[in-house]
Amino acid sequence: MRRFILFPLVVLLASSAAHAQTTQLAGYVTSAAGQPVVGAEVVIQSSGGAASTAVTDAAGRFAFPVEPGAYRISAEAIGLSPIVRSVTIAAGTSVDLTLVLPDIVRERMNVVGDAGSVDRIPGAVAVIDRREMEKVKLATDDVHQMLRRLPGLNIQEEEGYGLRPNIGIRGTGTDRSSKITLMEDGVLIAPAPYAAPAAYYSPIAGRMESIEVRKGSSQVKYGPITTGGVLNYVSTSIPSSLQLRTTVTGGGQGTRKLTANVGDSYRNFGWLIETFQFDNDGFKRLDGGGDTGVRLEDYLAKFRVNTTPTPTLYQEVEVKLGRAEQLGNETYLGLTDADFARAPYRRYAASQVDVLDWTHTQYQVRHLLARQNWDLTTVVYRNNFHRAWYKLDSVLGGGLAGTLGAPGANAGRMAVLTGATSAPNALVVRNNNRGYYGAGVQSVLGTAVSRGPVRHQIEVGVRYHQDEEDRFQQDDAYQMVDGRMILTRAGGPGSQTNQVAGASALAGFVADTMSWGRWTLAPGLRYETIDLERITYARTDARRTGSTDVLATDVNAVIPGVGVSYAPRADMSVFGGVHRGFAPPGPGAASGTQAEHGINYELGTRAQRNAVSADVVAFVNDYRNLLGRDSLATGGSGEGQLFNGGKARVSGLEASAQWDIGNTARLPIALPVRVAYTATQAEFRNSFRSQFGPWGNVLIGDELPYVPHHQFFASIEAGGQAVRVRLEASYVSRMRTLAGQGAFVPSESTDAYLVVGLSGEYALTNGTSLFASVQNVTDNVYIAARHPSGVRPGLPRLAQVGLKVDFGR
């Protein structure tokens, strides 16, 4: 009898204890504009796999009774991009969240979506989000320095300000970022990404809202290049309410900078106007005096009209217009090692007439149609780019790279370069006059369906694209007279190169992200069919009355990939993937030249708990054929000839972590720490002879040039409501500038270098602040590159101060 009395008592006590452990997970779902989202579906899943669903009410609110533990919470709604978050609930506490759903456009046309989308992608991705960009841009507008905080990227500095980026991903070539897919707002932005992928134009990072990088198998949605990854610049969004933002900056090297944007949104339309303007005197000192600085102006306008969202339908049309101009007194002519040691920021007299003048315009119209369970985003776009880079090409008939590489054997040429009087026509200056366009239309259809326990997020995309590079170049000749260059022979337009190269491409992809329980499987397939053509005209035929040669080729490629992830806990996942790497050859490829292709693998883990998050990824890119492209930027002739590099293997490790020490230690200030590390080993797997400058005659086991073994970034920030200070440092190990193995050869390598930066901000009033920054605090002098021609220094110490204004209703 006593047994029967005790049993209900035990059950009652156990029930009471369990009930005492129950708490609440609640919150709101809002749009990026801050409006409540009604009818959003919110799903929570415990680490044990049990799931519960709720629908937000008229205020956008949801609530779940939960027990302590780790959970994954997701939310989705029509016209908005779904998000996934991880949250840990301690005993005796309740959690109140605000889940912000970004516009669906970020998911369909951008490569990540937003920082909150990272957790549900079964592959390596990274985002410099809006908040981080706002802080970084106060210190630098150099995209090279911004990207140092992301693992897996290879960067070759050139002129010190990042105005002509050389970016690679996972060991791809860095020359003009030609081995990665470069985008702005999900649209190809290189001047001619199929016909001439070398990006002599790159979006200005200083006017961007965020930057996204996607690697691994999930990048097969984006092409044409899938060997390394995709870099997407995200331009400033139309604000949800009236907002005015501006920064005015001045500092060393004659730096003057203005950024400003103003915009507003109403019920059915919105607008934005923005400008970025930059001017400086440069940090190099030209023999005999002269300007070595740059002037840049960038303007952007957006206008959107949209319907009033309903539970079943939403549409919007956004028009984007942009124009940018740059006039830079920059040269390809570097220094000898001896002259660099004496005066690292010197410029020889023979570069005094070198100048780059370019103009870029962009036009986009985007339409979004969102229904209850599917959406369609379509973009029509065109980019025009014209550049005339007037720069020294040869001296006394000899190439610049060879002259500077062996100054003792070229004493006569060196004398002319440094200002000694010469015979007429001793110096040849080439007007690299080129026009580009890229235009097309692309659509992405997205839908989400469930079949039993499996949820499918399906995307189908198609793009038709055309682009062209028009070379109409001439050579002028000069005489050096007591340090001043005098024109002695003017070349006729088109007399050096008279050629048009074009491409048309039809591409499509299908991708399905399948989720069930703790598993996610994401297969994808991309197809590219490309027609290439190069038309050559006689150098005496400036009016192009008839061609002398026409070379047409076509390329077809099937690019599969698959990624998989497993979440053993709500705050941790393990992922892996494999996909085919592909990069098309350009027009005019010689017989026997193959497309670049290989197989890429990755395996990684991602974790986040409270104030700590970390990622670790191992990767292998196994090239079956690696392509090199001759250009002036690599010290070549600039004719664009392609070279087969055969087999190569790039392997490495990427790691990053973030930790807010202030949050963990319950300090009154935030104290976030960020670290990133990349280890890379890149080797040729066969021997061959090449006329491509950075390769030369290659032996099996030779390391690829401009791929450092080690890269490290660290930053720490301290701040409260009124004051914020950030200290950061980046380290890059020594790199080969010519393929080789064994001990580094000083004349064929860069320096290892450590660059420290310091920045701070002080709030004067609500919306107004003063800021200051110092780049290269220790004024470290180092060899950043040996291409295009000769030794090139990194940026010396640069201090800046400014005023920031941010007003809005």
Coordinates of N, CA and C in Angstrom, one line a residue, residues 309-487:
P309 N 3.2 44.8 -49.8 CA 3.2 43.3 -49.6 C 1.9 42.8 -49.0
T310 N 1.5 41.6 -49.6 CA 0.3 40.9 -49.1 C 0.8 39.5 -48.7
P311 N 0.0 38.7 -48.1 CA 0.4 37.3 -47.8 C 0.7 36.4 -49.0
T312 N 0.3 36.9 -50.2 CA 0.4 36.0 -51.3 C 1.2 36.6 -52.5
L313 N 1.5 38.0 -52.4 CA 2.2 38.6 -53.6 C 3.0 39.8 -53.2
Y314 N 4.2 39.9 -53.8 CA 5.0 41.1 -53.7 C 5.8 41.3 -54.9
Q315 N 5.9 42.5 -55.4 CA 6.8 42.8 -56.6 C 7.5 44.1 -56.3
E316 N 8.7 44.2 -56.9 CA 9.5 45.5 -56.9 C 10.3 45.5 -58.1
V317 N 10.6 46.8 -58.5 CA 11.6 47.1 -59.6 C 12.5 48.1 -59.1
E318 N 13.8 47.8 -59.3 CA 14.9 48.7 -58.8 C 15.8 49.0 -60.0
V319 N 16.0 50.3 -60.2 CA 16.9 50.8 -61.3 C 18.2 51.3 -60.6
K320 N 19.4 50.9 -61.1 CA 20.6 51.3 -60.5 C 21.5 51.9 -61.6
L321 N 22.0 53.1 -61.4 CA 22.9 53.8 -62.4 C 24.2 54.2 -61.7
G322 N 25.3 54.0 -62.4 CA 26.6 54.4 -61.8 C 27.5 54.9 -62.8
R323 N 28.4 55.8 -62.4 CA 29.5 56.3 -63.2 C 30.7 56.6 -62.3
A324 N 31.9 56.2 -62.8 CA 33.1 56.4 -62.0 C 34.2 56.8 -63.0
E325 N 35.1 57.7 -62.5 CA 36.2 58.1 -63.3 C 37.5 58.1 -62.5
Q326 N 38.6 57.8 -63.1 CA 39.9 57.8 -62.4 C 40.9 58.3 -63.3
L327 N 41.8 59.2 -62.7 CA 42.9 59.7 -63.4 C 44.1 59.5 -62.4
G328 N 45.0 58.6 -62.8 CA 46.0 58.2 -61.8 C 47.4 58.3 -62.5
N329 N 48.3 59.0 -61.9 CA 49.7 59.1 -62.4 C 50.5 57.9 -61.9
E330 N 50.1 56.8 -62.4 CA 50.7 55.5 -62.0 C 51.5 54.8 -63.2
T331 N 52.5 54.0 -62.8 CA 53.3 53.4 -63.8 C 53.5 51.9 -63.5
Y332 N 54.0 51.2 -64.5 CA 54.4 49.8 -64.3 C 55.9 49.7 -63.9
L333 N 56.6 50.8 -64.1 CA 58.0 50.8 -63.9 C 58.4 50.8 -62.4
G334 N 59.1 49.8 -62.0 CA 59.5 49.7 -60.6 C 60.9 50.1 -60.4
L335 N 61.7 49.4 -59.5 CA 63.0 49.8 -59.2 C 63.9 48.6 -59.2
T336 N 65.2 48.8 -59.3 CA 66.2 47.7 -59.0 C 66.3 47.5 -57.5
D337 N 66.8 46.3 -57.1 CA 67.0 46.0 -55.7 C 67.9 47.1 -55.0
A338 N 68.9 47.5 -55.7 CA 69.9 48.4 -55.1 C 69.2 49.8 -54.9
D339 N 68.4 50.2 -55.9 CA 67.8 51.5 -55.7 C 66.7 51.5 -54.7
F340 N 66.0 50.3 -54.6 CA 65.0 50.2 -53.5 C 65.6 50.3 -52.1
A341 N 66.8 49.7 -52.0 CA 67.4 49.7 -50.7 C 67.8 51.1 -50.3
R342 N 68.2 52.0 -51.3 CA 68.5 53.4 -51.0 C 67.3 54.3 -50.9
A343 N 66.4 54.1 -51.7 CA 65.2 55.1 -51.8 C 64.0 54.3 -52.2
P344 N 63.3 53.6 -51.3 CA 62.2 52.6 -51.7 C 61.0 53.3 -52.4
Y345 N 60.9 54.6 -52.2 CA 59.7 55.3 -52.8 C 60.0 56.2 -54.0
R346 N 61.2 55.9 -54.6 CA 61.6 56.6 -55.7 C 60.9 56.2 -57.0
R347 N 60.7 57.1 -57.9 CA 60.3 56.7 -59.3 C 61.2 57.3 -60.3
Y348 N 61.6 56.5 -61.3 CA 62.6 56.9 -62.3 C 62.0 58.0 -63.2
A349 N 62.9 58.8 -63.7 CA 62.5 59.9 -64.6 C 61.7 59.4 -65.8
A350 N 62.0 58.2 -66.3 CA 61.4 57.7 -67.5 C 59.9 57.4 -67.4
S351 N 59.4 57.5 -66.1 CA 58.0 57.2 -65.9 C 57.1 58.5 -65.8
Q352 N 57.7 59.7 -66.2 CA 57.1 60.9 -65.9 C 55.9 61.2 -66.7
V353 N 55.7 60.6 -67.9 CA 54.5 60.8 -68.7 C 53.4 59.7 -68.5
D354 N 53.7 58.7 -67.6 CA 52.8 57.6 -67.4 C 51.5 58.1 -66.7
V355 N 50.4 57.7 -67.2 CA 49.1 58.1 -66.6 C 48.0 57.1 -67.1
L356 N 47.1 56.8 -66.1 CA 46.0 56.0 -66.4 C 44.7 56.8 -66.3
D357 N 43.9 56.7 -67.3 CA 42.7 57.5 -67.4 C 41.5 56.5 -67.8
W358 N 40.6 56.3 -66.8 CA 39.5 55.4 -67.2 C 38.1 55.9 -66.8
T359 N 37.1 55.4 -67.4 CA 35.7 55.8 -67.1 C 34.9 54.5 -67.2
H360 N 34.0 54.3 -66.1 CA 33.2 53.2 -66.0 C 31.8 53.6 -65.8
T361 N 30.8 53.0 -66.6 CA 29.4 53.3 -66.4 C 28.7 51.9 -66.2
Q362 N 27.7 51.9 -65.4 CA 26.9 50.7 -65.2 C 25.4 51.0 -65.1
Y363 N 24.6 50.1 -65.7 CA 23.2 50.3 -65.8 C 22.5 48.9 -65.4
Q364 N 21.6 48.9 -64.5 CA 20.9 47.7 -64.0 C 19.4 48.0 -63.8
V365 N 18.6 47.1 -64.2 CA 17.2 47.1 -63.9 C 16.9 45.7 -63.3
R366 N 16.4 45.7 -62.1 CA 16.1 44.4 -61.4 C 14.6 44.3 -61.1
H367 N 14.0 43.2 -61.3 CA 12.6 42.9 -61.0 C 12.5 41.7 -60.1
L368 N 11.7 41.8 -59.0 CA 11.5 40.7 -58.1 C 10.0 40.5 -58.1
L369 N 9.6 39.2 -58.3 CA 8.2 38.7 -58.1 C 8.3 37.6 -57.1
A370 N 7.6 37.9 -56.0 CA 7.5 36.9 -54.9 C 6.1 36.4 -54.6
R371 N 5.9 35.1 -54.7 CA 4.6 34.6 -54.4 C 4.7 33.8 -53.1
Q372 N 3.7 33.1 -52.7 CA 3.7 32.5 -51.3 C 4.8 31.5 -51.2
N373 N 5.1 30.7 -52.2 CA 6.1 29.6 -52.1 C 7.1 29.6 -53.2
W374 N 7.2 30.7 -53.9 CA 8.3 30.8 -54.9 C 8.5 32.3 -55.2
D375 N 9.7 32.6 -55.8 CA 10.0 33.9 -56.2 C 10.9 33.9 -57.4
L376 N 10.9 35.0 -58.2 CA 11.7 35.1 -59.4 C 12.3 36.4 -59.5
T377 N 13.6 36.5 -59.6 CA 14.4 37.7 -59.6 C 15.1 37.8 -61.0
T378 N 14.9 38.9 -61.7 CA 15.5 39.1 -63.0 C 16.3 40.4 -63.1
V379 N 17.5 40.3 -63.6 CA 18.3 41.5 -63.8 C 18.7 41.7 -65.2
V380 N 18.5 42.9 -65.8 CA 19.1 43.3 -67.1 C 20.2 44.3 -66.8
Y381 N 21.4 44.1 -67.4 CA 22.5 44.9 -67.0 C 23.4 45.2 -68.2
R382 N 24.2 46.3 -68.0 CA 25.2 46.6 -69.0 C 26.3 47.4 -68.3
N383 N 27.6 47.1 -68.5 CA 28.7 47.8 -68.0 C 29.6 48.2 -69.1
N384 N 30.0 49.5 -69.1 CA 30.9 50.0 -70.1 C 32.2 50.5 -69.4
F385 N 33.3 50.2 -70.0 CA 34.6 50.6 -69.4 C 35.6 51.0 -70.5
H386 N 36.1 52.2 -70.4 CA 37.2 52.6 -71.3 C 38.4 53.0 -70.5
R387 N 39.5 52.6 -70.9 CA 40.7 53.0 -70.2 C 41.9 53.2 -71.2
A388 N 42.6 54.3 -71.0 CA 43.8 54.5 -71.8 C 45.0 54.7 -70.8
W389 N 45.8 53.6 -70.7 CA 46.9 53.7 -69.8 C 48.2 53.9 -70.7
Y390 N 48.6 55.2 -70.5 CA 49.8 55.6 -71.3 C 51.0 55.4 -70.4
K391 N 51.8 54.4 -70.8 CA 52.9 54.0 -69.9 C 54.1 53.5 -70.6
L392 N 55.3 53.7 -70.0 CA 56.6 53.3 -70.6 C 56.5 51.8 -70.9
D393 N 57.0 51.4 -72.1 CA 57.0 50.0 -72.5 C 58.4 49.4 -72.7
S394 N 59.3 50.3 -73.2 CA 60.7 49.7 -73.5 C 61.7 50.9 -73.5
V395 N 62.9 50.5 -73.3 CA 64.0 51.5 -73.3 C 65.2 51.0 -74.2
L396 N 65.6 51.7 -75.2 CA 66.6 51.3 -76.1 C 66.4 49.9 -76.7
G397 N 65.1 49.6 -76.9 CA 64.7 48.3 -77.5 C 64.6 47.2 -76.6
G398 N 64.9 47.4 -75.3 CA 64.9 46.3 -74.3 C 63.7 46.4 -73.4
G399 N 63.2 45.3 -72.9 CA 62.1 45.2 -72.0 C 62.4 45.8 -70.6
L400 N 61.5 46.3 -69.9 CA 61.7 46.9 -68.6 C 62.1 45.9 -67.5
A401 N 61.3 44.8 -67.5 CA 61.6 43.8 -66.4 C 63.0 43.2 -66.5
G402 N 63.4 42.9 -67.8 CA 64.8 42.4 -68.0 C 65.9 43.4 -67.6
T403 N 65.6 44.6 -67.9 CA 66.6 45.7 -67.6 C 66.7 45.9 -66.1
L404 N 65.6 46.0 -65.4 CA 65.7 46.2 -64.0 C 66.2 44.9 -63.2
G405 N 66.0 43.7 -63.8 CA 66.4 42.5 -63.2 C 67.9 42.3 -63.3
A406 N 68.5 42.9 -64.3 CA 70.0 42.8 -64.5 C 70.6 44.2 -64.8
P407 N 70.6 45.1 -63.9 CA 71.0 46.5 -64.2 C 72.5 46.6 -64.6
G408 N 73.3 45.7 -64.1 CA 74.7 45.7 -64.4 C 75.0 45.4 -65.9
A409 N 74.2 44.6 -66.5 CA 74.4 44.2 -67.9 C 73.6 45.2 -68.8
N410 N 72.9 46.1 -68.2 CA 72.1 47.1 -68.9 C 72.3 48.5 -68.5
A411 N 73.6 48.8 -68.3 CA 74.0 50.1 -67.8 C 73.5 51.3 -68.7
G412 N 73.5 51.1 -70.0 CA 73.1 52.2 -70.9 C 71.6 52.4 -70.7
R413 N 70.8 51.4 -70.7 CA 69.4 51.5 -70.5 C 69.0 52.1 -69.2
M414 N 69.7 51.7 -68.1 CA 69.5 52.2 -66.8 C 69.8 53.7 -66.7
A415 N 70.8 54.2 -67.5 CA 71.1 55.6 -67.5 C 70.0 56.4 -68.1
V416 N 69.4 55.9 -69.1 CA 68.3 56.6 -69.8 C 67.1 56.6 -68.8
L417 N 66.8 55.4 -68.2 CA 65.6 55.4 -67.3 C 65.7 56.4 -66.2
T418 N 66.9 56.7 -65.7 CA 67.2 57.6 -64.6 C 67.4 59.0 -65.0
G419 N 67.3 59.3 -66.3 CA 67.3 60.7 -66.8 C 68.5 61.1 -67.6
A420 N 69.4 60.2 -68.0 CA 70.5 60.6 -68.8 C 70.0 60.9 -70.2
T421 N 70.6 61.9 -70.9 CA 70.2 62.3 -72.2 C 70.5 61.1 -73.2
S422 N 69.5 60.9 -74.1 CA 69.5 59.8 -75.0 C 69.4 60.3 -76.4
A423 N 69.5 59.3 -77.3 CA 69.2 59.6 -78.7 C 67.6 59.7 -78.9
P424 N 67.1 60.2 -80.0 CA 65.7 60.3 -80.2 C 65.1 58.8 -80.3
N425 N 63.9 58.7 -79.9 CA 63.2 57.4 -80.0 C 63.7 56.3 -79.0
A426 N 64.5 56.7 -78.0 CA 65.1 55.8 -77.1 C 64.0 55.1 -76.2
L427 N 63.0 55.9 -75.9 CA 62.0 55.4 -75.0 C 60.7 55.3 -75.7
V428 N 60.1 54.1 -75.6 CA 58.8 53.8 -76.2 C 57.7 53.8 -75.2
V429 N 56.7 54.6 -75.4 CA 55.6 54.7 -74.4 C 54.3 54.2 -75.2
R430 N 53.7 53.2 -74.6 CA 52.5 52.6 -75.3 C 51.2 53.2 -74.7
N431 N 50.3 53.6 -75.6 CA 49.0 54.0 -75.2 C 48.1 52.8 -75.3
N432 N 47.9 52.2 -74.1 CA 47.1 51.0 -74.0 C 45.6 51.4 -74.0
N433 N 45.1 51.8 -75.2 CA 43.8 52.3 -75.4 C 42.8 51.1 -75.6
R434 N 41.9 50.9 -74.7 CA 41.0 49.7 -74.8 C 39.6 50.1 -74.3
G435 N 38.7 49.6 -75.0 CA 37.3 49.8 -74.6 C 36.6 48.4 -74.4
Y436 N 35.8 48.4 -73.4 CA 35.1 47.1 -73.0 C 33.6 47.3 -72.8
Y437 N 32.9 46.2 -73.0 CA 31.5 46.2 -72.5 C 31.2 44.8 -72.0
G438 N 30.2 44.7 -71.1 CA 29.7 43.5 -70.7 C 28.2 43.7 -70.5
A439 N 27.3 42.9 -71.1 CA 25.9 43.1 -71.0 C 25.2 41.7 -70.9
G440 N 24.0 41.7 -70.3 CA 23.3 40.5 -70.3 C 22.0 40.6 -69.5
V441 N 21.3 39.4 -69.4 CA 20.1 39.3 -68.6 C 20.2 38.0 -67.8
Q442 N 19.9 38.0 -66.5 CA 19.9 36.8 -65.7 C 18.7 36.7 -64.8
S443 N 18.2 35.5 -64.6 CA 17.1 35.2 -63.8 C 17.3 34.1 -62.9
V444 N 16.8 34.2 -61.6 CA 16.9 33.1 -60.7 C 15.5 32.8 -60.1
L445 N 15.1 31.6 -60.2 CA 13.8 31.2 -59.6 C 14.1 30.4 -58.4
G446 N 13.4 30.7 -57.3 CA 13.6 30.0 -56.0 C 12.3 29.5 -55.5
T447 N 12.3 28.4 -54.9 CA 11.1 27.8 -54.3 C 11.5 26.9 -53.1
A448 N 10.6 26.7 -52.2 CA 10.8 25.8 -51.1 C 9.6 24.9 -51.0
V449 N 9.9 23.6 -50.9 CA 8.9 22.6 -50.8 C 9.3 21.6 -49.8
S450 N 8.4 20.9 -49.2 CA 8.7 19.8 -48.2 C 8.0 18.5 -48.7
R451 N 8.8 17.5 -48.5 CA 8.4 16.1 -48.8 C 8.7 15.3 -47.6
G452 N 7.6 15.0 -46.8 CA 7.9 14.3 -45.6 C 8.8 15.1 -44.7
P453 N 9.8 14.4 -44.2 CA 10.8 15.1 -43.3 C 11.8 16.0 -44.0
V454 N 11.8 15.9 -45.3 CA 12.9 16.6 -46.1 C 12.3 17.9 -46.6
R455 N 13.1 19.0 -46.4 CA 12.7 20.3 -46.9 C 13.7 20.7 -48.0
H456 N 13.2 21.0 -49.2 CA 14.0 21.4 -50.4 C 13.9 22.9 -50.6
Q457 N 15.1 23.5 -50.7 CA 15.2 24.9 -51.2 C 15.9 24.8 -52.5
I458 N 15.1 25.1 -53.6 CA 15.5 24.8 -54.9 C 15.7 26.2 -55.6
E459 N 16.8 26.3 -56.3 CA 17.1 27.4 -57.2 C 17.4 27.0 -58.6
V460 N 16.9 27.7 -59.5 CA 17.2 27.4 -60.9 C 17.5 28.8 -61.6
G461 N 18.7 28.9 -62.2 CA 19.1 30.2 -62.8 C 19.5 30.0 -64.2
V462 N 19.4 31.1 -65.0 CA 19.9 31.2 -66.3 C 20.4 32.6 -66.6
R463 N 21.5 32.6 -67.4 CA 22.1 33.9 -67.8 C 22.6 33.9 -69.2
Y464 N 22.2 35.0 -70.0 CA 22.8 35.2 -71.3 C 23.7 36.4 -71.2
H465 N 24.9 36.3 -71.6 CA 25.9 37.4 -71.4 C 26.7 37.5 -72.7
Q466 N 27.0 38.8 -73.0 CA 27.9 39.2 -74.1 C 29.0 40.1 -73.6
D467 N 30.2 40.0 -74.0 CA 31.2 41.0 -73.7 C 32.2 41.1 -74.8
E468 N 33.0 42.2 -74.7 CA 34.0 42.5 -75.7 C 35.1 43.4 -75.2
E469 N 36.3 43.1 -75.7 CA 37.5 44.0 -75.5 C 38.0 44.5 -76.9
D470 N 38.1 45.8 -77.0 CA 38.5 46.4 -78.2 C 39.9 47.1 -77.9
R471 N 40.9 46.5 -78.6 CA 42.3 47.1 -78.4 C 42.6 48.0 -79.6
F472 N 42.9 49.2 -79.4 CA 43.2 50.2 -80.5 C 44.4 51.0 -80.0
Q473 N 45.6 50.4 -80.0 CA 46.7 50.9 -79.2 C 47.8 51.4 -80.2
Q474 N 48.6 52.3 -79.6 CA 49.7 52.9 -80.4 C 50.9 53.0 -79.5
D475 N 52.1 53.1 -80.2 CA 53.3 53.4 -79.5 C 53.9 54.8 -79.9
D476 N 54.2 55.6 -78.9 CA 54.9 56.8 -79.2 C 56.4 56.7 -78.7
A477 N 57.2 57.5 -79.3 CA 58.7 57.4 -78.9 C 59.1 58.8 -78.4
Y478 N 60.0 58.7 -77.4 CA 60.5 59.9 -76.7 C 62.0 59.9 -76.7
Q479 N 62.6 61.1 -76.5 CA 64.0 61.3 -76.3 C 64.1 61.8 -74.9
M480 N 65.1 61.3 -74.1 CA 65.4 61.9 -72.8 C 66.4 63.0 -72.9
V481 N 66.1 64.2 -72.4 CA 67.1 65.3 -72.5 C 67.2 65.9 -71.1
D482 N 68.3 65.7 -70.5 CA 68.5 66.2 -69.1 C 67.4 66.0 -68.2
G483 N 66.9 64.7 -68.2 CA 65.8 64.3 -67.2 C 64.4 64.6 -67.7
R484 N 64.2 65.2 -68.9 CA 62.9 65.5 -69.4 C 62.7 64.8 -70.7
M485 N 61.4 64.2 -70.8 CA 61.1 63.4 -72.0 C 60.5 64.3 -73.0
I486 N 60.9 64.2 -74.3 CA 60.4 65.0 -75.4 C 59.9 64.0 -76.4
L487 N 58.7 64.3 -76.9 CA 58.1 63.4 -77.9 C 58.9 63.6 -79.2

